[in-house]
Coordinates of C-alpha atoms in Angstrom, one line a residue:
M17 CA 0.2 0.0 -0.1
L18 CA 1.2 3.6 -1.2
D19 CA 1.0 6.6 0.6
P20 CA 1.0 10.2 -0.5
G21 CA 4.8 11.2 -0.9
D22 CA 6.1 7.7 -1.4
Y23 CA 8.7 6.7 -4.0
V24 CA 9.2 3.6 -5.9
L25 CA 12.7 3.6 -7.2
F26 CA 14.4 1.0 -9.6
R27 CA 18.0 0.5 -10.0
R28 CA 19.6 2.2 -13.0
G29 CA 20.8 -0.3 -15.7
D30 CA 18.2 -2.9 -15.0
Q31 CA 15.6 -4.3 -17.4
W32 CA 12.4 -5.4 -17.3
T33 CA 11.5 -6.6 -20.8
G34 CA 9.7 -9.6 -20.7
E35 CA 5.6 -9.8 -21.7
G36 CA 4.5 -7.9 -18.5
N37 CA 5.1 -4.3 -18.2
L38 CA 5.2 -1.6 -15.2
D39 CA 1.6 -1.5 -14.0
I40 CA 0.7 1.5 -11.7
R41 CA -3.2 1.0 -10.7
A42 CA -5.1 1.9 -8.1
V43 CA -2.6 4.6 -6.4
S44 CA -3.3 8.2 -5.3
G45 CA -1.0 10.7 -3.9
T46 CA -1.9 14.6 -3.3
E47 CA -1.1 17.5 -5.0
P48 CA 1.7 18.4 -2.6
A49 CA 2.6 14.8 -2.0
P50 CA 2.3 12.9 -5.3
V51 CA 3.5 9.3 -5.9
T52 CA 6.5 8.9 -7.6
Y53 CA 8.2 6.2 -9.8
G54 CA 11.7 6.8 -10.9
A55 CA 15.2 5.6 -10.7
Y56 CA 18.1 5.5 -8.5
G57 CA 21.8 4.6 -9.0
P58 CA 24.8 6.5 -10.7
T59 CA 23.6 8.7 -13.2
T60 CA 26.3 7.0 -15.6
L61 CA 24.1 4.1 -16.2
P62 CA 21.4 3.6 -18.2
A63 CA 17.6 4.4 -17.2
P64 CA 15.5 1.5 -16.0
Q65 CA 14.0 0.0 -19.0
F66 CA 10.4 -1.7 -19.2
R67 CA 8.6 -3.0 -21.9
G68 CA 5.7 -0.6 -21.8
I69 CA 4.2 1.4 -18.9
R70 CA 0.5 1.8 -17.8
V71 CA -1.1 4.1 -15.5
T72 CA -4.8 3.7 -14.8
D73 CA -7.5 4.3 -11.9
A74 CA -4.7 6.5 -10.4
S75 CA -4.2 10.4 -9.0
H76 CA -1.0 12.8 -8.5
I77 CA 1.4 10.5 -10.1
T78 CA 4.9 11.5 -11.2
L79 CA 7.0 9.0 -13.6
R80 CA 10.4 9.9 -14.3
D81 CA 14.0 8.9 -15.3
V82 CA 12.8 5.7 -16.9
E83 CA 12.9 4.4 -20.7
S84 CA 10.0 2.2 -22.1
V85 CA 11.0 0.4 -25.2
G86 CA 9.2 -2.4 -27.7
S87 CA 5.9 -2.4 -26.0
D88 CA 3.8 -4.8 -28.5
N89 CA 0.7 -4.2 -27.2
G90 CA 0.2 -0.7 -27.2
P91 CA 2.0 3.0 -26.5
C92 CA 5.3 3.1 -24.7
V93 CA 3.3 4.8 -21.9
N94 CA -0.4 4.8 -21.7
V95 CA -2.2 7.0 -19.1
T96 CA -6.1 6.1 -18.6
E97 CA -8.8 6.7 -15.9
A98 CA -6.2 8.8 -14.3
D99 CA -5.8 12.7 -13.3
H100 CA -2.9 15.1 -12.4
V101 CA 0.1 12.6 -13.8
T102 CA 3.4 14.1 -14.6
V103 CA 5.3 11.9 -17.3
Q104 CA 9.0 13.5 -17.3
D105 CA 12.4 12.8 -18.3
V106 CA 11.0 9.3 -19.5
T107 CA 12.7 8.0 -22.9
A108 CA 10.1 6.1 -25.4
H109 CA 10.8 4.4 -28.4
D110 CA 10.0 1.5 -31.0
C111 CA 6.5 0.6 -29.4
Q112 CA 3.5 -0.7 -31.1
N113 CA 1.0 2.1 -31.1
N114 CA 2.0 5.6 -29.8
G115 CA 4.9 7.1 -27.6
I116 CA 3.3 8.8 -24.6
H117 CA -0.2 8.5 -24.8
F118 CA -3.2 9.9 -22.4
G119 CA -6.5 8.7 -23.1
S120 CA -9.7 7.5 -21.6
R121 CA -11.0 10.0 -18.8
A122 CA -7.4 11.2 -18.1
S123 CA -7.2 15.0 -17.4
Y124 CA -4.7 17.5 -15.6
G125 CA -1.8 15.4 -17.7
V126 CA 1.6 16.8 -18.3
M127 CA 4.4 15.5 -20.4
I128 CA 7.6 17.3 -20.1
D129 CA 11.5 17.0 -21.1
N130 CA 10.8 13.3 -22.5
L131 CA 12.5 12.0 -25.4
V132 CA 10.2 9.8 -28.2
Y133 CA 11.7 8.6 -31.3
D134 CA 11.1 5.6 -33.7
I135 CA 7.5 5.2 -33.4
P136 CA 6.2 2.9 -36.5
S137 CA 2.8 3.3 -36.1
N138 CA 0.4 6.4 -34.8
D139 CA 1.7 9.4 -32.9
A140 CA 4.4 10.4 -30.3
L141 CA 3.1 12.5 -27.6
V142 CA -0.8 11.9 -27.9
V143 CA -3.8 12.9 -26.0
H144 CA -6.6 11.2 -27.4
S145 CA -10.3 9.8 -27.0
P146 CA -10.4 6.2 -27.6
T147 CA -12.1 5.4 -30.9
T148 CA -11.6 1.5 -30.2
L149 CA -14.3 1.4 -27.9
T150 CA -18.1 0.6 -28.7
E151 CA -18.8 3.9 -26.9
Q152 CA -16.3 6.2 -26.9
T153 CA -15.2 7.8 -23.5
K154 CA -14.0 11.3 -23.1
V155 CA -10.8 12.4 -22.3
G156 CA -10.8 15.4 -19.9
D157 CA -9.2 19.2 -19.7
H158 CA -5.7 20.3 -19.1
F159 CA -2.8 18.9 -20.7
W160 CA 0.6 20.6 -20.9
I161 CA 3.1 19.4 -23.2
V162 CA 6.6 21.2 -22.8
D163 CA 10.1 21.0 -23.6
N164 CA 10.2 17.1 -25.2
R165 CA 12.3 16.0 -28.1
V166 CA 10.9 14.4 -30.7
P167 CA 13.6 13.3 -33.3
G168 CA 11.5 11.2 -35.4
P169 CA 10.6 9.2 -37.3
V170 CA 7.2 8.9 -36.4
A171 CA 4.5 7.3 -38.5
E172 CA 2.0 10.1 -37.9
Q173 CA 2.6 13.4 -35.7
P174 CA 5.3 14.2 -33.1
V175 CA 2.2 16.0 -31.0
D176 CA -1.5 14.6 -31.8
V177 CA -4.4 15.8 -29.6
A178 CA -8.0 14.8 -30.9
T179 CA -10.3 14.5 -27.9
G180 CA -14.0 14.7 -29.7
D181 CA -16.1 13.5 -32.6
D182 CA -19.6 14.2 -33.7
T183 CA -20.7 12.5 -30.6
V184 CA -18.5 13.4 -27.7
A185 CA -17.4 16.9 -26.9
G186 CA -13.8 17.5 -27.2
S187 CA -11.5 19.1 -24.3
L188 CA -10.1 22.4 -23.1
D189 CA -6.8 23.9 -22.3
F190 CA -3.9 22.6 -24.1
K191 CA -0.2 24.0 -24.0
V192 CA 2.5 22.9 -26.7
V193 CA 5.4 24.8 -25.4
G194 CA 9.0 24.7 -26.3
N195 CA 9.2 21.3 -28.0
R196 CA 11.8 20.1 -30.4
L197 CA 10.0 18.3 -33.1
S198 CA 10.8 16.6 -36.4
R199 CA 10.3 13.7 -39.1
G200 CA 6.6 13.4 -38.8
S201 CA 5.3 11.8 -42.1
N202 CA 2.0 13.7 -41.7
G203 CA 3.0 17.0 -39.7
C204 CA 4.5 17.7 -36.6
V205 CA 1.3 19.4 -34.6
A206 CA -2.2 18.4 -34.9
L207 CA -5.0 19.9 -32.6
G208 CA -8.4 18.6 -33.7
H209 CA -11.6 16.7 -33.2
G210 CA -13.1 19.2 -30.6
T211 CA -9.8 20.3 -28.9
S212 CA -10.5 24.2 -27.8
V213 CA -8.5 26.6 -26.1
A214 CA -4.8 25.5 -27.4
W215 CA -1.6 27.2 -27.4
V216 CA 1.3 26.3 -29.8
V217 CA 4.0 28.5 -28.3
G218 CA 8.0 28.8 -28.8
N219 CA 8.4 25.1 -30.8
L220 CA 11.1 24.1 -33.2
M221 CA 9.8 22.0 -35.9
G222 CA 11.7 20.9 -38.9
D223 CA 11.3 18.5 -41.8
C224 CA 7.6 17.9 -40.9
T225 CA 6.0 16.5 -43.8
T226 CA 6.6 13.8 -46.1
S227 CA 3.1 13.1 -47.3
E228 CA 1.6 15.7 -49.9
T229 CA -1.5 16.1 -47.8
A230 CA 0.4 17.3 -44.6
F231 CA 1.0 20.4 -42.6
A232 CA 3.4 21.3 -40.0
I233 CA 0.8 23.1 -37.6
G234 CA -2.8 21.9 -38.2
V235 CA -5.8 23.4 -36.2
S236 CA -9.3 22.1 -37.0
G237 CA -12.9 23.1 -35.9
S238 CA -14.4 19.9 -36.7
H239 CA -16.4 18.2 -35.4
Q240 CA -19.8 19.5 -36.2
D241 CA -21.9 20.2 -32.8
N242 CA -18.4 19.4 -30.8
S243 CA -16.0 21.8 -32.9
G244 CA -13.2 23.3 -31.4
T245 CA -12.0 27.0 -31.4
L246 CA -9.8 29.6 -29.8
Y247 CA -5.9 28.6 -31.1
R248 CA -3.0 30.6 -30.6
I249 CA 0.2 30.0 -32.6
S250 CA 3.1 32.1 -31.8
G251 CA 6.8 32.4 -31.3
N252 CA 7.4 29.0 -33.6
V253 CA 10.2 28.2 -36.1
V254 CA 9.0 25.8 -38.7
F255 CA 11.3 24.8 -41.5
Y256 CA 12.1 22.7 -44.3
N257 CA 8.5 21.3 -44.8
L258 CA 7.1 19.5 -47.7
M259 CA 3.4 21.1 -47.5
S260 CA 1.9 24.1 -45.6
S261 CA 3.5 25.2 -42.3
V262 CA 0.0 26.2 -40.8
N263 CA -3.2 24.7 -42.0
T264 CA -6.5 25.7 -40.5
Y265 CA -10.1 24.5 -41.1
G266 CA -13.5 23.8 -39.5
E267 CA -16.9 23.3 -40.2
A268 CA -20.3 25.1 -38.7
P269 CA -21.8 25.9 -36.2
A270 CA -18.3 26.7 -34.5
V271 CA -16.1 29.5 -35.9
P272 CA -12.6 28.4 -35.6
V273 CA -10.8 31.5 -33.9
A274 CA -6.9 31.5 -34.1
W275 CA -4.1 34.1 -33.7
I276 CA -0.8 33.4 -35.6
E277 CA 1.8 35.6 -34.5
H278 CA 5.4 36.2 -34.4
N279 CA 6.5 32.8 -36.0
T280 CA 9.3 32.2 -38.9
F281 CA 7.7 29.9 -41.3
V282 CA 9.9 28.4 -44.3
S283 CA 8.6 25.7 -46.9
V284 CA 11.3 25.0 -49.2
I285 CA 9.6 22.2 -51.2
G286 CA 6.3 23.3 -50.9
A287 CA 3.2 22.7 -53.3
R288 CA 0.7 24.5 -51.1
P289 CA 0.6 27.9 -49.5
V290 CA 2.7 28.3 -46.4
F291 CA -0.2 29.5 -44.2
R292 CA -3.5 27.7 -45.5
A293 CA -7.1 28.4 -44.3
A294 CA -9.1 25.4 -45.9
Y295 CA -12.7 26.4 -45.0
E296 CA -15.0 29.1 -44.0
P297 CA -16.2 30.5 -41.5
A298 CA -13.1 31.2 -39.3
D299 CA -11.7 34.1 -37.6
I300 CA -7.9 34.5 -38.0
T301 CA -5.3 36.9 -37.2
L302 CA -2.2 36.6 -39.0
S303 CA 0.5 39.3 -38.0
H304 CA 4.3 40.0 -37.2
N305 CA 5.2 36.5 -39.0
I306 CA 7.9 35.8 -41.5
L307 CA 6.6 33.4 -44.3
W308 CA 9.2 32.2 -46.8
T309 CA 8.8 29.9 -49.8
T310 CA 11.5 28.7 -51.9
A311 CA 9.5 26.7 -54.6
G312 CA 6.8 29.3 -56.3
S313 CA 3.9 28.4 -54.1
A314 CA 1.7 31.1 -52.2
H315 CA 2.6 32.4 -49.2
V316 CA -1.2 32.8 -48.2
G317 CA -3.9 30.6 -49.6
L318 CA -7.5 31.4 -48.5
P319 CA -11.1 30.4 -49.1
S320 CA -11.8 34.4 -49.2
A321 CA -10.8 37.3 -47.4
A322 CA -13.7 37.2 -45.3
V323 CA -12.0 34.3 -43.2
I324 CA -9.3 37.3 -41.9
S325 CA -10.1 39.5 -39.3
A326 CA -6.7 41.1 -39.0
M327 CA -3.3 40.9 -40.9
D328 CA -0.3 43.1 -40.9
H329 CA 3.5 43.4 -40.5
N330 CA 4.0 40.2 -41.9
W331 CA 7.4 39.7 -43.8
Y332 CA 7.1 37.7 -47.2
V333 CA 9.9 36.3 -48.6
P334 CA 9.9 35.5 -52.1
G335 CA 11.2 32.0 -53.3
D336 CA 11.7 31.1 -57.1
D337 CA 9.0 33.2 -57.8
P338 CA 10.1 37.1 -57.5
A339 CA 6.7 38.1 -56.2
C340 CA 4.8 37.2 -53.2
S341 CA 1.5 35.7 -53.6
I342 CA -1.6 36.6 -51.1
D343 CA -4.8 34.9 -52.0
G344 CA -3.8 34.9 -55.5
Q345 CA -2.8 38.3 -55.7
S346 CA 0.6 40.2 -55.6
L347 CA 1.2 42.1 -52.2
A348 CA 0.4 45.4 -53.3
D349 CA -3.1 44.4 -55.1
W350 CA -3.8 42.2 -51.9
Q351 CA -3.4 45.5 -49.7
S352 CA -5.5 47.5 -52.2
A353 CA -8.3 45.0 -52.5
A354 CA -8.7 43.9 -49.0
G355 CA -7.4 46.6 -46.9
F356 CA -5.0 44.3 -45.1
D357 CA -1.2 44.1 -44.6
A358 CA -1.0 47.9 -44.7
H359 CA 2.7 47.6 -43.2
S360 CA 4.0 44.3 -44.5
S361 CA 6.8 43.6 -47.0
C362 CA 7.7 41.6 -49.7
A363 CA 11.9 41.2 -49.5
T364 CA 14.2 39.1 -48.6
V365 CA 15.1 39.2 -44.9
P366 CA 18.7 40.3 -43.9
G367 CA 20.7 37.9 -42.0
L368 CA 17.8 35.0 -42.6
S369 CA 19.2 32.1 -44.6
L370 CA 17.7 28.3 -45.2
P371 CA 19.1 25.5 -43.3
T372 CA 21.7 23.1 -44.9
D373 CA 21.2 19.8 -45.4
V374 CA 23.5 18.9 -42.5
E375 CA 21.6 21.1 -40.1
V376 CA 18.3 19.2 -40.8
A377 CA 19.9 15.9 -40.5
D378 CA 21.3 16.8 -37.1
F379 CA 18.1 18.6 -36.0
D380 CA 17.9 16.4 -33.2

């Protein structure tokens, strides 16, 4: 029987890699005194290694300084039916389905300072409502995904938040902050399926897309009555993308509201606009960004100018095509027709250069 404030520590250098896994079940700490599962011994030795870690029916748990590898029955770390769980300094890789996953009835979760790579199916850092159950169960609110490293490769996205559908309401309050993400085949950050009130702030993302349907950052207002809204995308550096750096899309009746500010977006192979709004209605602020395409594709693509509520102080960097394209128009024509971007520029940026292939390869 564990009490609040207790520690369960495993010796560094040891391995538990049989058919079982570390199963943390029916354990509860308190806010000032969580129950901590971690490691002891010389830090020169590798972290204790497990073949899968499960946290369920638990509260106020800290899992840290361990490794989960090769789970063949689900995620490397799977948190369900639990609240106030912190996963910190965990290495997770080569698991069958997702890296670190918060699922059914989880809430108040934190993923911080983790290393996740080589995920052959689905995503790396995940908050998901389960879709394999006969009746879908809700994921709760309040998740922080902070200062993690995902060098890839990842079958889908390094960060994926999908918490609702046509019948289940999504969740509130997500912070995706300060992460280093790369080599997702279908984007780097996806916020969708009812997810609302989300920040994507201060992340570094490179080589996010290998699929021609992908995006580096995708935010979605769908599904239907459980649509999500209120997204803040700020201070990110996104480079070396095949497709759009940011893609927003949604469905009525909700109106996706997004503030996209103070980012640097570089698309070097792009076949789609650097920023793309796919559907109406929307309420988008696009300001103080650098948008650079080197492939002659558009800088901004819109279903209509009506989805923009504010747009100014952007710096559009021309690529192979010497012009800058906003909604199919030159910057000057766009300024005149739409009345936006009065203080924006179409020119090269002094001191800003494309990353070399070596820099991209060494991103992790």
